[in-house]
Amino acid sequence: MDNTERASRPGVSRRSFLTAVGATAAAGAVVGVAGDALFAGRPASAAGTFVVPGEVAPHKRTWMAWPSSTSIWGSSLLPKIQGDIAKLAKEIAKYEPVVLCADGTTNAANARAAVGSTVQVISSIPVNDCWMRDSGPLFRVNGSGGRDAIGLNFNGWGGKQTASKDRYVAQRAASYAGVSPFTPSYATGEGGGVEYDGDGTLFATETCWVNSNRNPGWTRQEIEDELLYMFGATKMIWCPGYLDPDDITDDHIDATARFVRPGVVMVQVPPAGTTGPWADNARAIHDTLLNATDAKGRRLQVLTLENPDTLPRWPHSRWNTFLNSYVNWVVTNNAVITTQFGDTAKDAAAKAAIGAAFPGKTVVQLNLDQLYGEGGGGAHCVTMQEPLA
């Protein structure tokens, strides 16, 4: 990999250091089983009934999780990751309620000390880690005041990390929220692996879904049918992905491309002339979406912003594992919270582009270097919105 690629790739989507701290296979992992019997009697989609709304729809609250495992993070890194989680939770709480799940009473007390009184901390939903986007529930609405929730059978990104507690977070959070019924998907995957507009359209990379570590024996069409059914959608756009051995997520789409609203997406692209597999993959995702139509027959409007050119707060040797993704933002009721990486010009350009894409919302850029750099995930990865009915 040349230096240009190191400076411009979107980075590893999750923790490459897991192997260094002894990550274990997901205990009791839930995996899909292919077969027409799974879909017997089920309609092609749930459109017109319950739908996962787009993230710009009004929120009731945001769900997060407090990391507390030294076996995952190590004793020296854990407090730094906790610091970024606390910073993000307190920022989101300025715009909407936040529920932070902590693993037991001691960890809940530590979390309360870090986040203060504006964030609700609960200890009744045990967690392994902080990646609520992947382990948490996806809440659905029916347009008539009804709500339910679905889960995507989180299995530790294909057995790469223990998920003995996180595999139950979706159902337990839905129960805590008073939302029923809860419906687990037959397919296995993560919330960060699929983008949805709430208006009938999904897009995702194939690499993290059509993958034997999550859905052995499933065809792409079977996975597509199940996701459309669960999200209440009618159109899937499959994007290419890139498999990197250091990327635990197998290339989640939310580090590269996001829905802004129905019909409009934003893709983070490398600067012109950048070479390498990550740069090529970002351009391929951009081109796929540029040439796609959504469920309503609209040609997608594709907005772009560029990766930072430099990560001045980090040694150059660390750039290749840093998730330098502006688009891994989290949308709240009145703000979009994203990151700044210390590249003054590119940070400002990203803020302006996101602000133009979300008129009327405040754009907040936080320094979350520990989460993005050491954790390889971002603001979107550690949050899950709960919509209003």
Coordinates of C-alpha atoms in Angstrom, one line a residue:
M1 CA 0.0 0.0 0.0
D2 CA 1.5 3.3 -1.0
N3 CA 1.5 6.5 1.1
T4 CA -1.3 8.1 -0.8
E5 CA -3.6 5.2 -0.1
R6 CA -2.7 5.2 3.6
A7 CA -3.7 8.8 3.8
S8 CA -6.9 8.5 1.9
R9 CA -8.5 5.1 2.6
P10 CA -11.6 5.1 4.8
G11 CA -9.8 2.9 7.3
V12 CA -10.6 -0.4 9.0
S13 CA -14.2 -0.5 10.0
R14 CA -13.7 -2.1 13.3
R15 CA -10.9 -3.2 15.7
S16 CA -7.9 -4.7 14.0
F17 CA -6.4 -5.0 17.5
L18 CA -8.9 -7.6 18.5
T19 CA -6.5 -10.3 17.5
A20 CA -3.8 -8.7 19.7
V21 CA -6.0 -8.8 22.8
G22 CA -7.3 -12.3 22.3
A23 CA -10.8 -11.9 20.8
T24 CA -12.7 -15.2 20.9
A25 CA -15.4 -16.6 18.6
A26 CA -18.9 -15.6 19.3
A27 CA -20.4 -17.9 21.9
G28 CA -23.6 -19.5 20.7
A29 CA -23.5 -17.5 17.5
V30 CA -26.7 -17.2 15.6
V31 CA -26.3 -18.0 11.9
G32 CA -28.7 -18.2 9.1
V33 CA -29.8 -21.4 7.4
A34 CA -30.8 -21.2 3.7
G35 CA -33.9 -22.9 2.3
D36 CA -37.2 -22.0 0.8
A37 CA -39.0 -23.2 3.9
L38 CA -37.8 -20.2 5.7
F39 CA -39.9 -18.0 3.5
A40 CA -42.9 -20.2 3.2
G41 CA -46.0 -18.2 3.6
R42 CA -44.2 -14.9 4.0
P43 CA -44.9 -12.0 1.6
A44 CA -42.1 -10.6 -0.5
S45 CA -41.9 -7.5 1.7
A46 CA -43.7 -5.9 4.6
A47 CA -44.1 -2.6 2.8
G48 CA -47.3 -0.9 3.7
T49 CA -47.3 -2.4 7.2
F50 CA -44.3 -1.9 9.5
V51 CA -41.3 0.0 8.2
V52 CA -37.9 0.9 9.6
P53 CA -38.0 4.7 9.2
G54 CA -35.0 6.6 7.9
E55 CA -32.7 8.1 10.4
V56 CA -33.9 11.6 9.7
A57 CA -37.4 10.8 11.0
P58 CA -38.1 12.2 14.5
H59 CA -36.5 10.3 17.3
K60 CA -37.8 9.4 20.7
R61 CA -34.2 8.7 22.0
T62 CA -30.8 7.3 21.1
W63 CA -29.5 4.0 22.5
M64 CA -25.8 3.5 23.4
A65 CA -23.7 1.0 25.3
W66 CA -20.9 1.5 27.8
P67 CA -17.7 -0.5 27.1
S68 CA -16.2 -2.1 30.2
S69 CA -14.4 -5.2 29.1
T70 CA -10.6 -5.2 29.5
S71 CA -10.5 -8.5 27.7
I72 CA -11.7 -6.7 24.6
W73 CA -10.1 -3.3 25.0
G74 CA -7.1 -3.8 27.3
S75 CA -6.7 -2.0 30.6
S76 CA -4.8 1.1 29.1
L77 CA -7.1 1.6 26.1
L78 CA -10.4 1.1 27.8
P79 CA -10.6 4.4 29.7
K80 CA -9.8 6.3 26.5
I81 CA -12.6 4.6 24.6
Q82 CA -14.9 5.3 27.5
G83 CA -13.9 8.9 27.4
D84 CA -15.0 9.2 23.7
I85 CA -18.3 7.3 24.4
A86 CA -19.0 9.7 27.3
K87 CA -18.2 12.7 25.1
L88 CA -20.5 11.6 22.3
A89 CA -23.4 10.6 24.7
K90 CA -23.3 14.0 26.4
E91 CA -23.4 15.8 23.0
I92 CA -26.3 13.7 21.7
A93 CA -28.2 14.4 25.0
K94 CA -28.2 18.1 24.1
Y95 CA -30.6 17.3 21.3
E96 CA -32.6 14.2 22.4
P97 CA -32.7 11.7 25.3
V98 CA -30.0 9.1 25.5
V99 CA -30.2 5.7 27.2
L100 CA -26.8 4.1 27.9
C101 CA -26.7 0.4 28.7
A102 CA -24.0 -0.7 31.2
D103 CA -22.9 -4.2 32.2
G104 CA -24.0 -4.4 35.8
T105 CA -24.2 -1.9 38.7
T106 CA -20.5 -1.2 39.1
N107 CA -20.1 -0.3 35.5
A108 CA -23.3 1.7 35.5
A109 CA -21.9 3.8 38.4
N110 CA -18.7 4.4 36.5
A111 CA -20.7 5.4 33.4
R112 CA -22.9 7.8 35.4
A113 CA -19.8 9.5 36.8
A114 CA -18.5 9.9 33.3
V115 CA -21.7 11.1 31.5
G116 CA -23.4 13.1 34.2
S117 CA -27.1 13.7 34.8
T118 CA -28.2 14.4 31.2
V119 CA -27.7 10.8 30.1
Q120 CA -29.9 7.9 31.5
V121 CA -27.7 5.0 32.5
I122 CA -29.3 1.6 33.0
S123 CA -27.7 -1.7 34.2
S124 CA -30.6 -4.1 33.4
I125 CA -29.4 -4.8 29.8
P126 CA -26.0 -6.6 29.9
V127 CA -23.5 -5.8 27.2
N128 CA -20.2 -7.1 25.9
D129 CA -19.2 -3.9 24.0
C130 CA -20.2 -0.5 22.8
W131 CA -21.4 -1.2 19.2
M132 CA -25.1 -0.5 19.6
R133 CA -25.6 0.0 15.8
D134 CA -24.8 -3.6 15.3
S135 CA -26.2 -5.3 18.4
G136 CA -29.2 -3.1 19.0
P137 CA -32.8 -3.3 17.8
L138 CA -34.2 -1.7 14.7
F139 CA -37.5 -0.1 15.6
R140 CA -40.3 -0.1 13.0
V141 CA -43.5 2.0 12.7
N142 CA -46.7 1.5 10.8
G143 CA -47.8 5.1 10.3
S144 CA -50.8 4.7 12.6
G145 CA -49.0 5.0 15.9
G146 CA -47.9 1.4 16.1
R147 CA -44.4 0.3 16.8
D148 CA -42.5 -3.0 16.8
A149 CA -38.8 -4.0 16.6
I150 CA -36.6 -6.4 14.7
G151 CA -33.1 -7.8 15.3
L152 CA -30.5 -9.0 12.9
N153 CA -29.1 -11.9 14.9
F154 CA -25.8 -10.2 15.8
N155 CA -23.1 -12.9 16.0
G156 CA -20.0 -10.9 16.7
W157 CA -19.3 -10.0 13.1
G158 CA -19.2 -13.6 12.0
G159 CA -17.8 -15.0 15.2
K160 CA -14.8 -12.6 15.4
Q161 CA -15.7 -11.4 18.9
T162 CA -17.7 -12.9 21.8
A163 CA -21.3 -11.9 21.6
S164 CA -22.7 -13.9 24.5
K165 CA -24.5 -10.8 25.9
D166 CA -24.7 -8.5 22.8
R167 CA -26.7 -11.1 20.9
Y168 CA -29.6 -10.5 23.3
V169 CA -29.3 -6.7 23.4
A170 CA -31.8 -6.1 20.6
Q171 CA -34.6 -8.1 22.2
R172 CA -33.9 -6.7 25.7
A173 CA -33.7 -3.1 24.6
A174 CA -37.0 -3.5 22.7
S175 CA -38.6 -5.0 25.8
Y176 CA -37.3 -2.1 27.9
A177 CA -38.7 0.4 25.5
G178 CA -42.1 -1.3 25.7
V179 CA -42.1 -2.2 22.0
S180 CA -43.5 -5.5 20.9
P181 CA -43.6 -7.8 19.2
F182 CA -39.9 -8.3 18.6
T183 CA -39.1 -10.3 15.4
P184 CA -35.6 -11.7 14.8
S185 CA -34.4 -11.9 11.3
Y186 CA -33.6 -15.2 9.7
A187 CA -30.6 -13.6 8.1
T188 CA -27.6 -12.7 10.3
G189 CA -25.8 -9.3 10.1
E190 CA -25.5 -5.9 11.6
G191 CA -27.2 -2.6 11.5
G192 CA -24.1 -0.9 10.3
G193 CA -24.1 -3.2 7.3
V194 CA -27.2 -1.8 5.7
E195 CA -28.5 1.7 4.8
Y196 CA -32.2 2.4 4.6
D197 CA -34.3 5.5 3.7
G198 CA -37.6 4.5 5.2
D199 CA -39.2 5.0 1.8
G200 CA -38.6 1.5 0.3
T201 CA -34.9 1.4 -0.5
L202 CA -31.9 -0.3 1.1
F203 CA -28.3 -0.5 0.0
A204 CA -25.5 -2.6 1.4
T205 CA -22.1 -4.2 0.5
E206 CA -22.2 -7.8 -0.5
T207 CA -19.1 -8.7 1.5
C208 CA -20.7 -8.5 4.9
W209 CA -23.9 -10.2 4.0
V210 CA -23.2 -12.8 1.4
N211 CA -20.6 -14.3 3.6
S212 CA -20.3 -17.8 5.1
N213 CA -19.4 -16.4 8.5
R214 CA -22.9 -14.9 8.8
N215 CA -25.2 -16.6 6.3
P216 CA -23.7 -19.9 5.3
G217 CA -25.5 -21.4 2.3
W218 CA -27.6 -18.4 1.6
T219 CA -27.9 -16.9 -1.8
R220 CA -27.8 -13.2 -2.3
Q221 CA -31.4 -13.2 -3.4
E222 CA -32.4 -15.0 -0.2
I223 CA -30.6 -12.5 1.9
E224 CA -32.1 -9.6 -0.1
D225 CA -35.7 -11.0 0.3
E226 CA -35.3 -11.3 4.0
L227 CA -33.8 -7.8 4.5
L228 CA -36.6 -6.3 2.4
Y229 CA -39.2 -8.1 4.4
M230 CA -37.7 -7.1 7.7
F231 CA -37.2 -3.4 6.8
G232 CA -40.5 -3.1 5.0
A233 CA -38.7 -2.2 1.8
T234 CA -39.0 -3.2 -1.8
K235 CA -35.7 -2.3 -3.5
M236 CA -32.2 -3.4 -2.6
I237 CA -29.1 -1.9 -4.2
W238 CA -26.1 -4.1 -3.8
C239 CA -22.7 -2.3 -3.7
P240 CA -19.3 -4.0 -4.1
G241 CA -17.3 -4.4 -0.9
Y242 CA -13.7 -5.0 0.0
L243 CA -12.5 -7.8 2.3
D244 CA -9.5 -6.8 4.4
P245 CA -8.3 -9.2 7.0
D246 CA -8.0 -6.3 9.5
D247 CA -11.6 -5.3 9.0
I248 CA -13.8 -7.1 11.4
T249 CA -17.0 -5.9 9.8
D250 CA -16.1 -7.1 6.3
D251 CA -16.7 -3.6 4.9
H252 CA -19.8 -2.0 6.5
I253 CA -21.4 0.4 4.2
D254 CA -21.9 3.1 6.9
A255 CA -18.2 4.1 6.7
T256 CA -18.5 5.0 3.0
A257 CA -22.0 5.9 2.0
R258 CA -25.1 7.1 3.8
F259 CA -28.7 8.1 3.0
V260 CA -29.3 11.8 3.6
R261 CA -33.0 11.4 2.9
P262 CA -35.0 9.4 0.4
G263 CA -33.5 9.9 -3.1
V264 CA -30.3 11.5 -1.8
V265 CA -27.1 9.8 -0.6
M266 CA -23.7 11.0 0.4
V267 CA -20.5 9.1 -0.5
Q268 CA -17.1 9.7 1.0
V269 CA -14.5 9.4 -1.8
P270 CA -10.7 9.6 -1.9
P271 CA -9.0 12.5 -3.6
A272 CA -8.3 12.2 -7.3
G273 CA -5.2 10.2 -8.1
T274 CA -5.4 8.1 -4.9
T275 CA -4.8 4.4 -5.6
G276 CA -5.3 1.2 -3.7
P277 CA -8.1 -1.2 -2.9
W278 CA -10.0 1.0 -0.5
A279 CA -9.9 3.9 -2.8
D280 CA -11.1 1.7 -5.7
N281 CA -13.9 0.3 -3.6
A282 CA -15.1 3.8 -2.5
R283 CA -15.2 4.9 -6.2
A284 CA -17.1 1.7 -7.1
I285 CA -19.7 2.2 -4.4
H286 CA -20.1 5.8 -5.6
D287 CA -20.6 4.7 -9.2
T288 CA -23.0 2.0 -8.3
L289 CA -25.2 4.4 -6.4
L290 CA -24.8 7.1 -9.1
N291 CA -26.3 4.7 -11.6
A292 CA -29.0 3.3 -9.4
T293 CA -32.7 4.1 -9.0
D294 CA -34.6 3.7 -5.8
A295 CA -37.9 2.0 -4.9
K296 CA -39.8 5.0 -6.3
G297 CA -38.0 4.9 -9.6
R298 CA -35.9 8.0 -8.8
R299 CA -32.3 8.2 -10.0
L300 CA -30.3 8.7 -6.8
Q301 CA -28.8 12.1 -6.2
V302 CA -25.2 11.4 -5.1
L303 CA -23.4 14.0 -3.0
T304 CA -19.7 13.6 -2.2
L305 CA -17.1 14.7 0.3
E306 CA -13.5 13.8 0.4
N307 CA -11.4 12.0 3.0
P308 CA -9.0 14.0 5.0
D309 CA -5.5 14.3 3.5
T310 CA -3.7 14.0 6.8
L311 CA -4.2 12.9 10.4
P312 CA -1.9 15.3 12.1
R313 CA -2.6 14.0 15.6
W314 CA -1.5 10.5 14.7
P315 CA 1.8 9.0 13.6
H316 CA 1.9 8.2 9.9
S317 CA 2.3 4.5 10.7
R318 CA -1.2 4.4 12.2
W319 CA -3.1 6.0 9.4
N320 CA -3.9 2.8 7.6
T321 CA -6.0 1.5 10.5
F322 CA -7.8 4.8 11.3
L323 CA -11.5 5.1 10.4
N324 CA -11.2 8.6 8.8
S325 CA -14.9 8.7 7.9
Y326 CA -16.9 11.9 8.1
V327 CA -20.0 10.1 6.9
N328 CA -20.1 7.8 9.9
W329 CA -22.2 10.5 11.4
V330 CA -25.1 10.2 13.8
V331 CA -28.3 12.1 13.1
T332 CA -30.3 13.5 16.0
N333 CA -33.5 15.6 16.1
N334 CA -31.7 18.9 15.7
A335 CA -28.1 18.1 14.9
V336 CA -25.8 15.9 12.9
I337 CA -22.8 14.8 14.9
T338 CA -19.7 13.9 13.0
T339 CA -15.9 14.2 13.5
Q340 CA -12.9 16.3 12.9
F341 CA -9.5 14.8 12.3
G342 CA -7.3 17.9 12.6
D343 CA -7.0 18.4 8.8
T344 CA -8.3 22.0 8.9
A345 CA -9.3 22.4 5.3
K346 CA -10.9 19.0 4.8
D347 CA -12.7 19.2 8.2
A348 CA -14.2 22.5 7.2
A349 CA -15.2 21.2 3.8
A350 CA -16.9 18.2 5.3
K351 CA -18.8 20.3 7.8
A352 CA -20.0 22.6 5.0
A353 CA -21.1 19.6 2.9
I354 CA -22.9 17.9 5.7
G355 CA -24.6 21.2 6.7
A356 CA -25.8 21.8 3.1
A357 CA -27.2 18.2 3.0
F358 CA -29.1 18.6 6.3
P359 CA -30.5 22.2 6.2
G360 CA -31.8 23.4 9.5
K361 CA -29.7 21.0 11.5
T362 CA -26.6 22.0 13.5
V363 CA -23.4 20.2 12.5
V364 CA -21.2 19.3 15.4
Q365 CA -17.7 18.0 14.8
L366 CA -16.1 16.2 17.8
N367 CA -12.6 14.9 18.3
L368 CA -13.3 11.2 18.8
D369 CA -9.8 10.0 17.8
Q370 CA -9.7 7.2 20.3
L371 CA -12.9 5.6 19.0
Y372 CA -12.1 6.2 15.3
G373 CA -8.4 5.5 15.6
E374 CA -8.1 2.8 18.2
G375 CA -11.6 1.4 17.9
G376 CA -11.9 1.6 14.2
G377 CA -15.6 2.6 14.5
G378 CA -17.4 5.8 14.8
A379 CA -20.4 7.8 16.1
H380 CA -22.9 5.9 13.9
C381 CA -21.4 2.6 14.9
V382 CA -22.1 3.2 18.7
T383 CA -25.6 4.6 18.4
M384 CA -29.1 3.4 17.5
Q385 CA -32.0 5.7 17.1
E386 CA -35.5 4.9 18.5
P387 CA -38.1 6.7 16.3
L388 CA -41.3 8.2 17.4
A389 CA -44.4 6.3 16.3

